[in-house]
mmCIF file of C-alpha atoms in Angstrom:
data_model
loop_
_atom_site.group_PDB
_atom_site.id
_atom_site.type_symbol
_atom_site.label_atom_id
_atom_site.label_comp_id
_atom_site.label_asym_id
_atom_site.label_seq_id
_atom_site.Cartn_x
_atom_site.Cartn_y
_atom_site.Cartn_z
ATOM 1 C CA MET Q 1 84.596 91.958 97.374
ATOM 2 C CA SER Q 2 82.360 91.507 94.339
ATOM 3 C CA PRO Q 3 82.142 87.790 93.367
ATOM 4 C CA CYS Q 4 83.510 86.705 90.001
ATOM 5 C CA LEU Q 5 80.891 85.889 87.348
ATOM 6 C CA LEU Q 6 83.363 84.676 84.730
ATOM 7 C CA PRO Q 7 83.156 80.931 84.070
ATOM 8 C CA PRO Q 8 86.654 79.446 84.463
ATOM 9 C CA HIS Q 9 88.771 78.795 81.356
ATOM 10 C CA THR Q 10 86.386 80.584 78.979
ATOM 11 C CA LEU Q 11 87.755 84.101 78.568
ATOM 12 C CA TRP Q 12 90.392 83.447 75.893
ATOM 13 C CA SER Q 13 88.087 81.532 73.548
ATOM 14 C CA THR Q 14 85.368 84.144 74.086
ATOM 15 C CA LEU Q 15 87.832 86.953 73.445
ATOM 16 C CA VAL Q 16 89.000 85.402 70.178
ATOM 17 C CA ALA Q 17 85.431 84.778 69.003
ATOM 18 C CA ARG Q 18 84.274 88.294 69.889
ATOM 19 C CA THR Q 19 87.281 89.758 68.099
ATOM 20 C CA GLU Q 20 86.398 87.895 64.918
ATOM 21 C CA HIS Q 21 82.779 89.057 65.219
ATOM 22 C CA ALA Q 22 83.717 92.695 65.849
ATOM 23 C CA LEU Q 23 86.075 92.715 62.883
ATOM 24 C CA ALA Q 24 83.424 91.193 60.612
ATOM 25 C CA CYS Q 25 80.760 93.716 61.570
ATOM 26 C CA GLY Q 26 83.101 96.720 61.478
ATOM 27 C CA ALA Q 27 82.940 97.564 65.192
ATOM 28 C CA LEU Q 28 86.665 96.966 65.725
ATOM 29 C CA HIS Q 29 89.190 99.302 64.081
ATOM 30 C CA PRO Q 30 92.719 97.905 64.451
ATOM 31 C CA ILE Q 31 95.525 100.426 64.018
ATOM 32 C CA GLU Q 32 98.103 98.983 61.664
ATOM 33 C CA THR Q 33 101.749 99.273 62.691
ATOM 34 C CA THR Q 34 105.236 98.270 61.687
ATOM 35 C CA GLN Q 35 107.591 96.997 64.370
ATOM 36 C CA THR Q 36 111.159 98.023 65.214
ATOM 37 C CA GLU Q 37 113.415 96.914 68.063
ATOM 38 C CA LEU Q 38 115.708 99.349 69.882
ATOM 39 C CA ASP Q 39 118.272 98.184 72.458
ATOM 40 C CA GLU Q 40 119.206 100.325 75.442
ATOM 41 C CA ASP Q 41 120.431 99.535 78.953
ATOM 42 C CA GLY Q 42 119.838 95.814 78.653
ATOM 43 C CA VAL Q 43 116.297 96.090 77.322
ATOM 44 C CA ARG Q 44 115.252 95.284 73.761
ATOM 45 C CA PHE Q 45 112.379 97.745 73.377
ATOM 46 C CA VAL Q 46 109.560 96.948 70.954
ATOM 47 C CA VAL Q 47 108.562 100.093 69.060
ATOM 48 C CA ARG Q 48 105.494 100.143 66.841
ATOM 49 C CA GLN Q 49 105.147 102.859 64.235
ATOM 50 C CA VAL Q 50 101.521 103.635 63.567
ATOM 51 C CA SER Q 51 100.615 103.550 59.882
ATOM 52 C CA SER Q 52 96.852 104.164 60.086
ATOM 53 C CA LEU Q 53 96.373 106.695 62.877
ATOM 54 C CA VAL Q 54 93.853 108.564 60.752
ATOM 55 C CA ARG Q 55 91.292 105.924 61.714
ATOM 56 C CA LYS Q 56 91.242 107.319 65.243
ATOM 57 C CA PRO Q 57 90.214 110.973 65.687
ATOM 58 C CA PRO Q 58 93.170 113.115 66.732
ATOM 59 C CA ALA Q 59 93.327 113.992 70.435
ATOM 60 C CA GLU Q 60 92.670 117.673 69.812
ATOM 61 C CA SER Q 61 89.375 117.056 68.026
ATOM 62 C CA ARG Q 62 88.246 114.562 70.671
ATOM 63 C CA GLU Q 63 88.954 117.108 73.412
ATOM 64 C CA ALA Q 64 86.983 119.792 71.594
ATOM 65 C CA ARG Q 65 83.811 117.707 71.657
ATOM 66 C CA PRO Q 66 81.450 117.373 74.640
ATOM 67 C CA PHE Q 67 82.356 114.314 76.697
ATOM 68 C CA VAL Q 68 80.426 111.193 75.763
ATOM 69 C CA ASP Q 69 81.235 108.149 77.893
ATOM 70 C CA PRO Q 70 82.046 105.301 75.443
ATOM 71 C CA PHE Q 71 81.337 102.768 78.202
ATOM 72 C CA LEU Q 72 77.893 104.045 79.236
ATOM 73 C CA PRO Q 73 76.353 102.690 77.192
ATOM 74 C CA TYR Q 74 78.997 100.521 75.569
ATOM 75 C CA ASP Q 75 78.855 99.214 72.004
ATOM 76 C CA PRO Q 76 77.361 95.703 72.350
ATOM 77 C CA GLU Q 77 79.447 94.530 69.385
ATOM 78 C CA LEU Q 78 82.568 95.117 71.526
ATOM 79 C CA PHE Q 79 81.248 93.299 74.599
ATOM 80 C CA VAL Q 80 83.313 90.279 75.677
ATOM 81 C CA ALA Q 81 82.089 89.065 79.076
ATOM 82 C CA ASP Q 82 80.649 89.911 82.460
ATOM 83 C CA ILE Q 83 83.530 89.685 84.911
ATOM 84 C CA SER Q 84 81.749 90.528 88.162
ATOM 85 C CA SER Q 85 78.778 92.498 89.459
ATOM 86 C CA THR Q 86 80.996 95.608 89.330
ATOM 87 C CA HIS Q 87 82.984 95.084 86.093
ATOM 88 C CA PHE Q 88 82.611 93.882 82.503
ATOM 89 C CA ALA Q 89 85.108 93.359 79.682
ATOM 90 C CA LEU Q 90 85.153 95.050 76.285
ATOM 91 C CA LEU Q 91 87.402 94.977 73.247
ATOM 92 C CA ASN Q 92 89.512 98.082 72.775
ATOM 93 C CA LYS Q 93 87.874 99.642 69.722
ATOM 94 C CA PHE Q 94 91.091 101.186 68.363
ATOM 95 C CA ASN Q 95 93.537 98.414 69.177
ATOM 96 C CA VAL Q 96 97.200 98.320 68.283
ATOM 97 C CA LEU Q 97 97.768 94.929 69.911
ATOM 98 C CA ASP Q 98 95.484 92.013 69.049
ATOM 99 C CA HIS Q 99 92.950 90.902 71.670
ATOM 100 C CA HIS Q 100 93.403 94.052 73.758
ATOM 101 C CA LEU Q 101 90.909 93.843 76.637
ATOM 102 C CA LEU Q 102 89.369 96.629 78.725
ATOM 103 C CA ILE Q 103 87.994 95.839 82.199
ATOM 104 C CA VAL Q 104 85.460 98.578 82.914
ATOM 105 C CA THR Q 105 83.461 99.591 85.983
ATOM 106 C CA ARG Q 106 79.713 99.199 85.429
ATOM 107 C CA ALA Q 107 78.940 102.505 87.135
ATOM 108 C CA PHE Q 108 80.990 105.568 86.322
ATOM 109 C CA GLU Q 109 84.071 105.954 88.476
ATOM 110 C CA PRO Q 110 86.837 108.444 87.678
ATOM 111 C CA GLN Q 111 90.092 107.069 86.321
ATOM 112 C CA GLU Q 112 91.939 108.997 89.038
ATOM 113 C CA ALA Q 113 90.137 107.082 91.822
ATOM 114 C CA LEU Q 114 92.467 104.626 93.516
ATOM 115 C CA VAL Q 115 92.302 101.001 92.368
ATOM 116 C CA ASP Q 116 90.203 99.107 94.917
ATOM 117 C CA LEU Q 117 89.498 95.498 95.886
ATOM 118 C CA ASP Q 118 86.719 95.050 93.306
ATOM 119 C CA ASP Q 119 89.055 96.379 90.611
ATOM 120 C CA PHE Q 120 91.830 93.950 91.517
ATOM 121 C CA THR Q 121 89.360 91.069 91.743
ATOM 122 C CA ALA Q 122 88.071 91.656 88.207
ATOM 123 C CA TRP Q 123 91.542 92.388 86.845
ATOM 124 C CA LEU Q 124 93.170 89.275 88.305
ATOM 125 C CA ALA Q 125 90.216 87.117 87.259
ATOM 126 C CA CYS Q 126 91.054 88.061 83.656
ATOM 127 C CA LEU Q 127 94.817 87.671 84.094
ATOM 128 C CA ASP Q 128 94.249 84.188 85.477
ATOM 129 C CA GLU Q 129 92.647 83.146 82.171
ATOM 130 C CA PHE Q 130 95.595 83.590 79.784
ATOM 131 C CA ASP Q 131 99.208 84.763 79.705
ATOM 132 C CA GLY Q 132 98.835 88.507 79.664
ATOM 133 C CA LEU Q 133 100.050 91.818 81.066
ATOM 134 C CA GLY Q 134 97.726 94.119 82.967
ATOM 135 C CA PHE Q 135 98.272 97.866 82.861
ATOM 136 C CA TYR Q 136 96.632 100.973 84.276
ATOM 137 C CA ASN Q 137 97.050 104.610 83.306
ATOM 138 C CA GLY Q 138 96.371 106.685 86.410
ATOM 139 C CA GLY Q 139 95.286 110.032 84.950
ATOM 140 C CA ARG Q 140 95.796 112.010 81.749
ATOM 141 C CA GLU Q 141 99.465 112.716 82.521
ATOM 142 C CA ALA Q 142 99.962 108.952 82.713
ATOM 143 C CA GLY Q 143 98.412 108.291 79.304
ATOM 144 C CA ALA Q 144 94.726 107.776 80.174
ATOM 145 C CA SER Q 145 92.493 108.695 77.228
ATOM 146 C CA GLN Q 146 89.142 108.022 78.954
ATOM 147 C CA PRO Q 147 87.986 109.410 82.319
ATOM 148 C CA HIS Q 148 85.799 106.354 83.093
ATOM 149 C CA LYS Q 149 87.825 103.924 85.229
ATOM 150 C CA HIS Q 150 89.132 100.921 83.321
ATOM 151 C CA MET Q 151 92.016 98.503 83.657
ATOM 152 C CA GLN Q 152 93.572 96.876 80.609
ATOM 153 C CA VAL Q 153 95.081 93.516 79.629
ATOM 154 C CA VAL Q 154 97.104 92.599 76.541
ATOM 155 C CA PRO Q 155 98.316 89.086 75.675
ATOM 156 C CA LEU Q 156 101.974 88.189 75.854
ATOM 157 C CA PRO Q 157 104.375 88.212 74.099
ATOM 158 C CA LEU Q 158 104.482 91.935 73.360
ATOM 159 C CA GLY Q 159 106.712 91.559 70.307
ATOM 160 C CA ASP Q 160 107.191 89.314 67.303
ATOM 161 C CA ALA Q 161 110.528 87.928 68.508
ATOM 162 C CA GLY Q 162 112.732 87.703 71.561
ATOM 163 C CA LEU Q 163 111.504 87.878 75.138
ATOM 164 C CA SER Q 164 107.825 87.651 75.985
ATOM 165 C CA LEU Q 165 108.273 90.820 78.066
ATOM 166 C CA PRO Q 166 111.096 93.224 77.128
ATOM 167 C CA ILE Q 167 111.844 94.283 80.726
ATOM 168 C CA ALA Q 168 112.128 90.667 81.958
ATOM 169 C CA PRO Q 169 115.935 90.927 82.504
ATOM 170 C CA LEU Q 170 115.395 93.943 84.771
ATOM 171 C CA LEU Q 171 112.740 92.138 86.798
ATOM 172 C CA ASP Q 172 115.140 89.243 87.349
ATOM 173 C CA ALA Q 173 117.720 91.692 88.755
ATOM 174 C CA ALA Q 174 115.330 93.389 91.226
ATOM 175 C CA SER Q 175 116.690 94.227 94.658
ATOM 176 C CA PHE Q 176 114.422 94.303 97.718
ATOM 177 C CA ASP Q 177 114.159 96.033 101.053
ATOM 178 C CA GLY Q 178 111.468 93.891 102.608
ATOM 179 C CA LEU Q 179 108.487 93.439 100.314
ATOM 180 C CA ILE Q 180 109.205 96.449 98.109
ATOM 181 C CA GLY Q 181 111.981 96.440 95.553
ATOM 182 C CA THR Q 182 113.522 98.442 92.736
ATOM 183 C CA LEU Q 183 114.911 97.552 89.329
ATOM 184 C CA PRO Q 184 118.583 98.577 89.003
ATOM 185 C CA GLY Q 185 118.105 99.249 85.300
ATOM 186 C CA PHE Q 186 115.375 101.872 85.727
ATOM 187 C CA PRO Q 187 116.893 105.401 86.062
ATOM 188 C CA PHE Q 188 113.646 106.948 87.340
ATOM 189 C CA GLU Q 189 111.433 106.642 90.404
ATOM 190 C CA HIS Q 190 109.463 103.391 90.673
ATOM 191 C CA ALA Q 191 108.600 100.564 93.047
ATOM 192 C CA PHE Q 192 108.291 96.831 92.430
ATOM 193 C CA THR Q 193 106.817 93.943 94.374
ATOM 194 C CA GLN Q 194 106.340 90.226 93.905
ATOM 195 C CA LEU Q 195 102.939 88.564 94.303
ATOM 196 C CA THR Q 196 101.950 85.040 95.255
ATOM 197 C CA PRO Q 197 99.400 83.461 92.887
ATOM 198 C CA GLY Q 198 96.527 81.800 94.692
ATOM 199 C CA PRO Q 199 92.731 81.765 95.078
ATOM 200 C CA LEU Q 200 91.189 84.903 93.593
ATOM 201 C CA GLU Q 201 89.966 86.390 96.874
ATOM 202 C CA GLN Q 202 93.361 85.923 98.483
ATOM 203 C CA ALA Q 203 95.286 87.177 95.436
ATOM 204 C CA ALA Q 204 93.144 90.318 95.107
ATOM 205 C CA ALA Q 205 93.535 91.181 98.785
ATOM 206 C CA GLN Q 206 97.310 90.758 98.557
ATOM 207 C CA ALA Q 207 97.470 92.862 95.382
ATOM 208 C CA LEU Q 208 95.518 95.682 97.044
ATOM 209 C CA GLU Q 209 97.801 95.636 100.090
ATOM 210 C CA ARG Q 210 100.971 95.670 97.968
ATOM 211 C CA TYR Q 211 99.562 98.372 95.672
ATOM 212 C CA GLN Q 212 99.084 100.639 98.665
ATOM 213 C CA MET Q 213 102.656 99.894 99.751
ATOM 214 C CA LEU Q 214 103.938 100.781 96.272
ATOM 215 C CA LEU Q 215 102.062 104.090 96.328
ATOM 216 C CA ASP Q 216 103.615 104.923 99.686
ATOM 217 C CA ALA Q 217 107.082 103.901 98.503
ATOM 218 C CA VAL Q 218 107.083 106.389 95.611
ATOM 219 C CA GLY Q 219 105.265 109.152 97.487
ATOM 220 C CA VAL Q 220 101.983 109.088 95.569
ATOM 221 C CA GLY Q 221 99.541 110.130 98.257
ATOM 222 C CA SER Q 222 95.759 110.304 98.166
ATOM 223 C CA VAL Q 223 93.173 113.063 98.224
ATOM 224 C CA SER Q 224 89.429 113.040 98.799
ATOM 225 C CA VAL Q 225 87.313 114.273 95.879
ATOM 226 C CA ASP Q 226 83.532 114.279 96.317
ATOM 227 C CA GLY Q 227 83.853 111.664 99.028
ATOM 228 C CA ARG Q 228 85.976 109.284 96.938
ATOM 229 C CA VAL Q 229 89.677 108.587 97.462
ATOM 230 C CA HIS Q 230 91.726 109.744 94.477
ATOM 231 C CA GLN Q 231 95.396 109.486 93.634
ATOM 232 C CA GLY Q 232 97.526 112.398 94.741
ATOM 233 C CA ALA Q 233 99.633 112.323 91.569
ATOM 234 C CA PRO Q 234 99.635 110.540 88.170
ATOM 235 C CA TYR Q 235 101.206 107.106 87.883
ATOM 236 C CA ASN Q 236 101.295 103.926 85.796
ATOM 237 C CA LEU Q 237 100.772 100.402 87.085
ATOM 238 C CA LEU Q 238 101.783 97.071 85.529
ATOM 239 C CA LEU Q 239 100.301 93.856 86.908
ATOM 240 C CA THR Q 240 100.653 90.107 86.458
ATOM 241 C CA PRO Q 241 99.652 87.367 88.921
ATOM 242 C CA ARG Q 242 103.323 87.234 90.024
ATOM 243 C CA TRP Q 243 104.417 90.862 90.284
ATOM 244 C CA MET Q 244 103.391 94.527 90.194
ATOM 245 C CA LEU Q 245 105.320 97.633 89.134
ATOM 246 C CA LEU Q 246 104.327 101.257 89.830
ATOM 247 C CA VAL Q 247 105.889 104.317 88.169
ATOM 248 C CA PRO Q 248 104.928 107.922 89.082
ATOM 249 C CA ARG Q 249 104.719 110.332 86.158
ATOM 250 C CA SER Q 250 105.808 113.905 85.530
ATOM 251 C CA SER Q 251 104.298 114.305 82.056
ATOM 252 C CA GLU Q 252 102.281 112.451 79.424
ATOM 253 C CA ASP Q 253 104.886 112.840 76.676
ATOM 254 C CA ALA Q 254 108.457 113.803 75.884
ATOM 255 C CA ALA Q 255 109.622 115.271 72.588
ATOM 256 C CA GLY Q 256 106.011 114.983 71.402
ATOM 257 C CA ILE Q 257 105.932 111.196 71.892
ATOM 258 C CA SER Q 258 103.174 109.956 74.207
ATOM 259 C CA VAL Q 259 103.943 107.234 76.741
ATOM 260 C CA ASN Q 260 101.440 105.131 78.661
ATOM 261 C CA ALA Q 261 101.949 102.259 81.103
ATOM 262 C CA LEU Q 262 103.045 99.851 78.359
ATOM 263 C CA GLY Q 263 106.111 101.997 77.804
ATOM 264 C CA PHE Q 264 107.492 100.807 81.139
ATOM 265 C CA SER Q 265 107.097 97.192 80.026
ATOM 266 C CA GLY Q 266 109.362 97.967 77.061
ATOM 267 C CA SER Q 267 106.629 98.562 74.457
ATOM 268 C CA LEU Q 268 106.425 102.011 72.851
ATOM 269 C CA PHE Q 269 104.353 103.581 70.079
ATOM 270 C CA VAL Q 270 105.178 106.359 67.625
ATOM 271 C CA LYS Q 271 102.954 108.069 65.070
ATOM 272 C CA ASN Q 272 105.353 108.267 62.153
ATOM 273 C CA ALA Q 273 108.903 107.846 60.911
ATOM 274 C CA GLU Q 274 109.887 111.265 62.267
ATOM 275 C CA GLN Q 275 108.941 110.262 65.807
ATOM 276 C CA LEU Q 276 110.772 106.962 65.420
ATOM 277 C CA ALA Q 277 113.902 108.884 64.416
ATOM 278 C CA VAL Q 278 113.542 111.113 67.499
ATOM 279 C CA LEU Q 279 113.097 108.077 69.752
ATOM 280 C CA ARG Q 280 116.101 106.367 68.190
ATOM 281 C CA HIS Q 281 118.200 109.511 68.794
ATOM 282 C CA ILE Q 282 117.065 110.090 72.389
ATOM 283 C CA GLY Q 283 116.910 106.435 73.381
ATOM 284 C CA PRO Q 284 113.810 104.686 74.741
ATOM 285 C CA MET Q 285 115.088 104.430 78.333
ATOM 286 C CA THR Q 286 115.927 108.120 78.307
ATOM 287 C CA MET Q 287 112.416 108.785 76.998
ATOM 288 C CA LEU Q 288 110.959 106.903 79.976
ATOM 289 C CA ARG Q 289 113.194 108.855 82.349
ATOM 290 C CA ARG Q 290 111.920 112.135 80.914
ATOM 291 C CA VAL Q 291 108.261 111.275 81.537
ATOM 292 C CA GLY Q 292 108.995 109.875 84.991
ATOM 293 C CA LEU Q 293 110.449 111.421 88.147
ATOM 294 C CA PRO Q 294 114.064 111.531 89.364
ATOM 295 C CA ARG Q 295 114.956 108.364 91.219
ATOM 296 C CA ARG Q 296 115.196 108.815 94.982
ATOM 297 C CA GLY Q 297 117.412 106.871 97.328
ATOM 298 C CA ARG Q 298 115.498 104.463 99.590
#
């Protein structure tokens, strides 16, 4: 395991200061949104309608260009902190949520490579610094926009009002068969586990063990690609020091609306009023079901 380089109790103040600096120098380009709440199946979903998407190049034009890794080299104006000898933290250049943090591997690793002990160590070191939600988009079909491996953290709460985390009522109702559980309110395949906060080395090892159990529970196998273990199918992962949720994916979008890991926390994004109307008509939980897999009996 790579040792943590992050001085304790410094990340939040550093993150706030670096955000102010990046805004002042023009390196950070926040995407302005308006917020709506939609209730379905016991969850008050937070939906943000993007009002300045033009600031970020559309996906089609980005795909047409030769790949340039934005993390090698990274923009020094977006640098936040060294987390370990294997990972560093950057601001998300096109952020929708304030203080959105990326935890990036120093050397290139593919996003489809399985999350390993060094990844969990760096990720949990950041989550131990402030009240936040970690998320991971395992592959393009799961919402990943960059092929260089990176985990993400956003501060809680996710909305302007109500619960800190929209899916909190579902987590409270989880049912377990041993260490692995399910959320009765989720009508799609998923697996949930609780974690025990503790010393970083111990917490990271437990998270890795439970992550592998979650993958097995939902049938996401592994494959070897160029000598590295990759995921066998796309999935999303949510992480806090107290629990982890894994959702396998069938597609990146439904009805033209893209969904990444944050969708399964109850936070969704739409590009315009037309997409918001579609989401309102379909229902946010139904949208999640469409991009997931049919729930199996276990």
